[in-house]
Short mmCIF file of C-alpha atoms in Angstrom, two decimals:
data_model
loop_
_atom_site.label_atom_id
_atom_site.label_comp_id
_atom_site.label_asym_id
_atom_site.label_seq_id
_atom_site.Cartn_x
_atom_site.Cartn_y
_atom_site.Cartn_z
CA UNK W 1 26.29 -2.57 -31.30
CA UNK W 2 26.65 -1.39 -27.71
CA UNK W 3 23.75 -2.31 -25.48
CA UNK W 4 22.05 0.68 -23.89
CA UNK W 5 22.13 0.89 -20.11
CA UNK W 6 20.34 2.75 -17.35
CA UNK W 7 21.14 3.09 -13.68
CA UNK W 8 19.24 1.12 -11.08
CA UNK W 9 19.47 0.22 -7.39
CA UNK W 10 20.28 -3.49 -7.57
CA UNK W 11 19.51 -5.77 -4.63
CA UNK W 12 22.28 -8.05 -3.38
CA UNK W 13 21.01 -10.28 -0.54
CA UNK W 14 23.98 -10.76 1.76
CA UNK W 15 24.36 -10.87 5.52
CA UNK W 16 21.34 -10.03 7.62
CA UNK W 17 20.17 -6.91 5.78
CA UNK W 18 21.27 -7.23 2.17
CA UNK W 19 22.86 -4.48 0.09
CA UNK W 20 21.76 -1.89 -2.47
CA UNK W 21 24.11 -0.97 -5.33
CA UNK W 22 23.45 1.98 -7.67
CA UNK W 23 24.89 0.72 -10.96
CA UNK W 24 24.34 0.33 -14.67
CA UNK W 25 22.00 -2.40 -15.89
CA UNK W 26 20.66 -3.21 -19.37
CA UNK W 27 17.96 -0.75 -20.41
CA UNK W 28 14.57 -2.45 -20.09
CA UNK W 29 12.76 -3.54 -23.24
CA UNK W 30 8.99 -3.94 -22.99
CA UNK W 31 7.55 -7.35 -23.71
CA UNK W 32 4.03 -7.88 -25.00
CA UNK W 33 1.58 -5.99 -22.79
CA UNK W 34 4.27 -3.94 -21.06
CA UNK W 35 5.40 -0.32 -21.09
CA UNK W 36 8.65 1.31 -20.02
CA UNK W 37 8.23 4.21 -17.61
CA UNK W 38 10.79 6.99 -17.21
CA UNK W 39 10.88 7.12 -13.42
CA UNK W 40 10.47 10.50 -11.74
CA UNK W 41 9.80 9.22 -8.22
CA UNK W 42 9.51 5.97 -6.29
CA UNK W 43 7.72 5.25 -3.05
CA UNK W 44 9.60 3.45 -0.27
CA UNK W 45 7.72 0.75 1.64
CA UNK W 46 8.34 -1.53 4.59
CA UNK W 47 8.18 -4.50 2.22
CA UNK W 48 11.26 -3.06 0.46
CA UNK W 49 13.29 -3.99 3.55
CA UNK W 50 12.28 -7.63 3.10
CA UNK W 51 13.00 -7.42 -0.61
CA UNK W 52 16.54 -6.22 0.15
CA UNK W 53 17.05 -9.36 2.24
CA UNK W 54 15.69 -11.58 -0.52
CA UNK W 55 12.52 -12.39 1.45
CA UNK W 56 9.85 -10.60 -0.58
CA UNK W 57 9.10 -11.54 -4.17
CA UNK W 58 6.10 -10.51 -6.25
CA UNK W 59 6.06 -13.54 -8.52
CA UNK W 60 3.48 -12.13 -10.95
CA UNK W 61 5.65 -9.06 -11.61
CA UNK W 62 9.09 -10.74 -11.63
CA UNK W 63 11.24 -10.21 -14.74
CA UNK W 64 14.50 -11.87 -15.77
CA UNK W 65 17.77 -10.21 -14.85
CA UNK W 66 19.10 -8.49 -11.73
CA UNK W 67 16.63 -7.77 -8.94
CA UNK W 68 16.05 -4.02 -8.78
CA UNK W 69 14.64 -2.62 -5.55
CA UNK W 70 11.31 -0.86 -5.23
CA UNK W 71 7.63 -1.62 -5.81
CA UNK W 72 5.98 1.73 -6.52
CA UNK W 73 6.58 4.16 -9.37
CA UNK W 74 5.45 7.48 -10.80
CA UNK W 75 6.67 8.76 -14.15
CA UNK W 76 6.05 9.17 -17.88
CA UNK W 77 5.50 6.41 -20.42
CA UNK W 78 8.68 6.14 -22.49
CA UNK W 79 8.08 3.07 -24.70
CA UNK W 80 5.19 0.74 -25.43
CA UNK W 81 5.24 -2.98 -26.22
CA UNK W 82 2.89 -5.02 -28.38
CA UNK W 83 -0.71 -5.63 -27.30
CA UNK W 84 -0.88 -2.43 -25.25
CA UNK W 85 -4.07 -0.41 -25.45
CA UNK W 86 -5.22 2.86 -23.90
CA UNK W 87 -1.69 4.13 -23.25
CA UNK W 88 0.44 6.63 -25.15
CA UNK W 89 4.05 7.72 -24.90
CA UNK W 90 4.24 10.72 -22.57
CA UNK W 91 1.29 9.70 -20.37
CA UNK W 92 1.70 10.57 -16.67
CA UNK W 93 1.26 7.29 -14.78
CA UNK W 94 1.78 5.65 -11.41
CA UNK W 95 1.72 1.95 -10.54
CA UNK W 96 2.74 -0.95 -8.39
CA UNK W 97 5.58 -2.71 -10.16
CA UNK W 98 8.92 -4.39 -9.67
CA UNK W 99 12.13 -2.38 -9.87
CA UNK W 100 11.01 1.22 -9.25
CA UNK W 101 14.34 2.36 -7.75
CA UNK W 102 15.73 3.05 -11.22
CA UNK W 103 15.88 5.51 -14.07
CA UNK W 104 13.46 3.30 -16.01
CA UNK W 105 10.99 0.66 -14.88
CA UNK W 106 8.75 -1.84 -16.68
CA UNK W 107 5.04 -2.01 -15.85
CA UNK W 108 2.29 -4.15 -17.34
CA UNK W 109 -0.17 -1.73 -18.95
CA UNK W 110 -3.12 -3.23 -17.02
CA UNK W 111 -1.55 -2.01 -13.76
CA UNK W 112 -1.08 1.60 -14.81
CA UNK W 113 -3.03 4.31 -13.00
CA UNK W 114 -3.24 7.79 -14.55
CA UNK W 115 -1.85 10.50 -12.30
CA UNK W 116 -4.71 12.86 -11.35
CA UNK W 117 -4.17 16.51 -12.23
CA UNK W 118 -2.58 18.55 -9.48
CA UNK W 119 -0.47 15.75 -7.99
CA UNK W 120 3.29 16.18 -7.91
CA UNK W 121 5.50 13.26 -8.88
CA UNK W 122 6.37 12.77 -5.22
CA UNK W 123 2.69 12.63 -4.24
CA UNK W 124 1.89 10.26 -7.09
CA UNK W 125 4.71 7.90 -6.05
CA UNK W 126 3.26 7.83 -2.52
CA UNK W 127 -0.11 6.44 -3.65
CA UNK W 128 -0.25 3.21 -5.72
CA UNK W 129 0.57 0.58 -3.11
CA UNK W 130 -1.56 2.24 -0.43
CA UNK W 131 -4.48 2.78 -2.79
CA UNK W 132 -4.47 -0.79 -4.07
CA UNK W 133 -3.98 -2.35 -0.64
CA UNK W 134 -6.63 -0.25 1.11
CA UNK W 135 -9.11 -0.61 -1.76
CA UNK W 136 -8.68 -4.38 -1.84
CA UNK W 137 -8.98 -4.71 1.95
CA UNK W 138 -12.02 -2.45 2.29
CA UNK W 139 -14.03 -3.00 -0.88
CA UNK W 140 -12.66 -6.35 -2.07
CA UNK W 141 -12.08 -8.68 0.84
CA UNK W 142 -14.06 -6.46 3.23
CA UNK W 143 -17.11 -6.13 0.94
CA UNK W 144 -17.76 -2.71 2.45
CA UNK W 145 -21.09 -1.05 1.64
CA UNK W 146 -22.22 2.54 2.27
CA UNK W 147 -23.74 3.00 5.72
CA UNK W 148 -21.52 0.43 7.41
CA UNK W 149 -19.12 1.12 10.29
CA UNK W 150 -15.38 0.75 9.69
CA UNK W 151 -12.47 0.35 12.10
CA UNK W 152 -8.89 0.88 10.90
CA UNK W 153 -6.12 -0.18 13.26
CA UNK W 154 -2.76 1.60 13.07
CA UNK W 155 -4.60 4.25 11.10
CA UNK W 156 -1.63 6.62 10.84
CA UNK W 157 0.26 4.18 8.59
CA UNK W 158 0.28 4.72 4.83
CA UNK W 159 -2.42 2.11 4.18
CA UNK W 160 -4.31 3.14 7.31
CA UNK W 161 -4.52 6.80 6.27
CA UNK W 162 -5.89 5.87 2.87
CA UNK W 163 -8.34 3.32 4.33
CA UNK W 164 -9.77 5.98 6.67
CA UNK W 165 -10.20 8.41 3.78
CA UNK W 166 -11.71 5.77 1.48
CA UNK W 167 -14.19 4.67 4.14
CA UNK W 168 -15.29 8.26 4.72
CA UNK W 169 -15.51 9.05 1.00
CA UNK W 170 -17.33 5.75 0.40
CA UNK W 171 -20.18 6.61 2.72
CA UNK W 172 -19.31 4.87 5.99
CA UNK W 173 -21.69 5.74 8.83
CA UNK W 174 -18.89 5.57 11.39
CA UNK W 175 -15.11 5.52 10.91
CA UNK W 176 -12.87 4.68 13.87
CA UNK W 177 -9.07 4.65 13.81
CA UNK W 178 -6.57 3.50 16.39
CA UNK W 179 -3.15 4.91 17.20
CA UNK W 180 -0.84 4.48 20.16
CA UNK W 181 0.04 8.19 20.32
CA UNK W 182 -2.03 11.28 21.08
CA UNK W 183 -0.51 13.04 18.08
CA UNK W 184 -1.45 10.12 15.88
CA UNK W 185 -5.03 10.23 17.10
CA UNK W 186 -5.23 13.92 16.24
CA UNK W 187 -4.06 13.11 12.70
CA UNK W 188 -6.70 10.39 12.38
CA UNK W 189 -9.46 12.85 13.26
CA UNK W 190 -8.02 15.35 10.78
CA UNK W 191 -8.37 12.70 8.07
CA UNK W 192 -12.11 12.60 8.68
CA UNK W 193 -12.52 9.74 11.15
CA UNK W 194 -15.39 10.12 13.62
CA UNK W 195 -13.38 8.68 16.49
CA UNK W 196 -9.72 8.00 17.32
CA UNK W 197 -8.95 5.44 20.01
CA UNK W 198 -5.74 4.65 21.91
CA UNK W 199 -4.49 1.37 20.45
CA UNK W 200 -2.30 0.83 23.51
CA UNK W 201 -5.15 1.14 26.02
CA UNK W 202 -5.74 -1.72 28.46
CA UNK W 203 -9.22 -2.40 27.05
CA UNK W 204 -9.28 -1.19 23.46
CA UNK W 205 -12.63 -2.86 22.75
CA UNK W 206 -14.28 -0.98 25.60
CA UNK W 207 -12.82 2.31 24.35
CA UNK W 208 -14.16 1.62 20.84
CA UNK W 209 -17.62 0.74 22.15
CA UNK W 210 -17.69 3.90 24.26
CA UNK W 211 -16.66 6.02 21.29
CA UNK W 212 -19.32 4.59 18.98
CA UNK W 213 -22.07 4.53 21.61
CA UNK W 214 -22.29 0.76 21.28
CA UNK W 215 -22.45 0.75 17.46
CA UNK W 216 -20.82 -2.47 16.31
CA UNK W 217 -18.21 -2.52 13.55
CA UNK W 218 -18.94 -4.09 10.17
CA UNK W 219 -15.42 -4.06 8.65
CA UNK W 220 -12.07 -4.03 10.45
CA UNK W 221 -9.00 -3.19 8.35
CA UNK W 222 -6.44 -4.76 10.68
CA UNK W 223 -2.77 -3.88 10.42
CA UNK W 224 -1.82 -4.83 13.97
CA UNK W 225 -2.69 -8.51 14.25
CA UNK W 226 -2.27 -10.54 17.42
CA UNK W 227 -2.22 -7.84 20.08
CA UNK W 228 -5.62 -6.43 19.01
CA UNK W 229 -7.22 -9.56 17.56
CA UNK W 230 -9.45 -10.30 20.57
CA UNK W 231 -10.55 -6.66 20.79
CA UNK W 232 -11.46 -6.65 17.11
CA UNK W 233 -13.57 -9.80 17.47
CA UNK W 234 -15.39 -8.26 20.43
CA UNK W 235 -16.45 -5.10 18.58
CA UNK W 236 -17.47 -6.76 15.30
CA UNK W 237 -21.15 -6.87 14.38
CA UNK W 238 -23.04 -9.99 13.38
CA UNK W 239 -21.77 -10.74 9.88
CA UNK W 240 -18.70 -8.56 10.45
CA UNK W 241 -15.50 -8.95 8.44
CA UNK W 242 -11.96 -8.75 9.82
CA UNK W 243 -9.41 -8.20 7.08
CA UNK W 244 -5.82 -8.98 8.08
CA UNK W 245 -3.46 -6.63 6.22
CA UNK W 246 -0.48 -6.38 8.59
CA UNK W 247 0.87 -8.02 11.70
CA UNK W 248 2.80 -5.28 13.48
CA UNK W 249 1.56 -6.62 16.83
CA UNK W 250 2.33 -10.28 16.16
CA UNK W 251 1.13 -13.07 13.87
CA UNK W 252 0.08 -15.89 16.21
CA UNK W 253 -3.39 -15.60 17.77
CA UNK W 254 -5.89 -17.66 19.76
CA UNK W 255 -9.59 -17.12 19.13
CA UNK W 256 -12.91 -17.95 20.72
CA UNK W 257 -14.49 -20.01 17.93
CA UNK W 258 -17.89 -19.71 19.61
CA UNK W 259 -17.67 -15.95 19.13
CA UNK W 260 -16.75 -16.42 15.47
CA UNK W 261 -19.66 -18.79 14.94
CA UNK W 262 -22.35 -16.92 16.88
CA UNK W 263 -21.60 -13.61 15.17
CA UNK W 264 -20.87 -15.27 11.81
CA UNK W 265 -17.59 -13.36 11.59
CA UNK W 266 -15.39 -13.70 8.54
CA UNK W 267 -11.59 -13.43 8.93
CA UNK W 268 -9.67 -12.96 5.67
CA UNK W 269 -6.03 -12.31 4.96
CA UNK W 270 -4.78 -10.24 2.03
CA UNK W 271 -1.39 -9.96 0.34
CA UNK W 272 -0.03 -9.28 -3.13
CA UNK W 273 2.75 -11.85 -3.02
CA UNK W 274 0.54 -14.78 -4.04
CA UNK W 275 -1.65 -12.98 -6.59
CA UNK W 276 -1.68 -13.54 -10.32
CA UNK W 277 -1.28 -10.73 -12.83
CA UNK W 278 -5.03 -10.93 -13.53
CA UNK W 279 -5.73 -10.40 -9.82
CA UNK W 280 -3.40 -7.40 -9.67
CA UNK W 281 -5.09 -6.00 -12.77
CA UNK W 282 -8.59 -6.45 -11.32
CA UNK W 283 -7.64 -4.40 -8.24
CA UNK W 284 -6.02 -1.72 -10.40
CA UNK W 285 -9.19 -1.53 -12.48
CA UNK W 286 -11.25 -1.12 -9.31
CA UNK W 287 -9.00 1.73 -8.19
CA UNK W 288 -9.26 3.43 -11.61
CA UNK W 289 -13.06 3.22 -11.63
CA UNK W 290 -13.86 3.88 -7.98
CA UNK W 291 -10.99 5.73 -6.30
CA UNK W 292 -9.06 8.04 -8.62
CA UNK W 293 -11.97 10.47 -8.83
CA UNK W 294 -11.79 10.78 -5.05
CA UNK W 295 -8.07 11.55 -5.29
CA UNK W 296 -8.79 14.19 -7.94
CA UNK W 297 -11.44 15.70 -5.65
CA UNK W 298 -8.98 15.83 -2.71
CA UNK W 299 -11.06 13.34 -0.71
CA UNK W 300 -8.11 10.92 -0.64
CA UNK W 301 -4.66 12.45 -0.38
CA UNK W 302 -1.16 11.12 0.18
CA UNK W 303 1.14 12.37 2.91
CA UNK W 304 4.80 12.77 1.96
CA UNK W 305 7.20 12.96 4.91
CA UNK W 306 10.68 12.87 3.37
CA UNK W 307 11.95 13.25 -0.19
CA UNK W 308 15.44 11.97 -0.92
CA UNK W 309 17.48 11.38 -4.10
CA UNK W 310 17.53 7.84 -5.47
CA UNK W 311 21.20 7.50 -4.51
CA UNK W 312 20.09 7.74 -0.84
CA UNK W 313 17.84 4.67 -1.09
CA UNK W 314 19.56 2.87 1.79
CA UNK W 315 19.10 5.92 4.03
CA UNK W 316 15.44 6.09 2.99
CA UNK W 317 14.91 2.44 3.91
CA UNK W 318 16.59 3.05 7.26
CA UNK W 319 14.06 5.83 7.91
CA UNK W 320 11.20 3.45 7.10
CA UNK W 321 12.66 0.87 9.48
CA UNK W 322 12.55 3.35 12.38
CA UNK W 323 8.80 3.80 11.99
CA UNK W 324 8.96 7.42 13.19
CA UNK W 325 7.98 9.05 9.89
CA UNK W 326 4.49 10.53 9.62
CA UNK W 327 4.00 9.95 5.91
CA UNK W 328 5.60 8.41 2.89
CA UNK W 329 9.33 8.35 2.20
CA UNK W 330 9.86 9.07 -1.51
CA UNK W 331 12.91 8.81 -3.75
CA UNK W 332 13.36 11.12 -6.75
CA UNK W 333 15.29 10.33 -9.91
#
């Protein structure tokens, strides 16, 4: 009996950048707890560039066989494994997963998010990673509560845009975003932020304090890292939380420990690479219960910049590497 195959963008780590090959692979078969999704679209993320070089592995989601690129999928449930509940063939779903650059992808059913009505496949594929990352940073690690003040650095990024919208929809008293460009700051205000500050200014902390009228920040969703670390510490309130999501401005920092102690500041890092399946599932459950209604109500929306066919995955990753896009790059199957 001939084994069924599907096409997928297989990762071959070689040289400095690795290679992507669109070729036939064995059709996925769901194990216990898993479903097979017929892929309609896949989001492209900066982490995909590391994955192509063999430097990014989500251990909890890893399956045997060739490494297929991609971490974010939108499509219809095609097949269901044992021990799967609450899911039916034909359901419209989106999820973080492994191997989304393919005609079919496998997802554990506990990670599935239903696609809200009105979202296109491209929009749905632009959401899961940003939703789960921003939700975990703000409400999980950040322990955000309504009435608190939130600062999002690099707020025009995918995660940054969603964090700004979640903070506003979640009842933040003040939302501040930073961007290095005037155009970016206009986009931050359009998302609902109260203030947009130049992240390249000589004294970012002073600009933030001027914008808020001296109101200190309770939660910082930090995607910049070293270059803004001191400024973030300066604007944090007593009991404030700095959540390190990204390190676009460097990873090595020095800190005034007296400032940390006196203001009882908490610094926490977040990533998905070291999480268990149960931890992934807990975040997905939080998104289902607390965020998807806001997506359905248009309070949290994705921004799609480019849509390309799956065969152009390498071109799409090159676009992500430039950093000039103003929304998500999405691949369609």
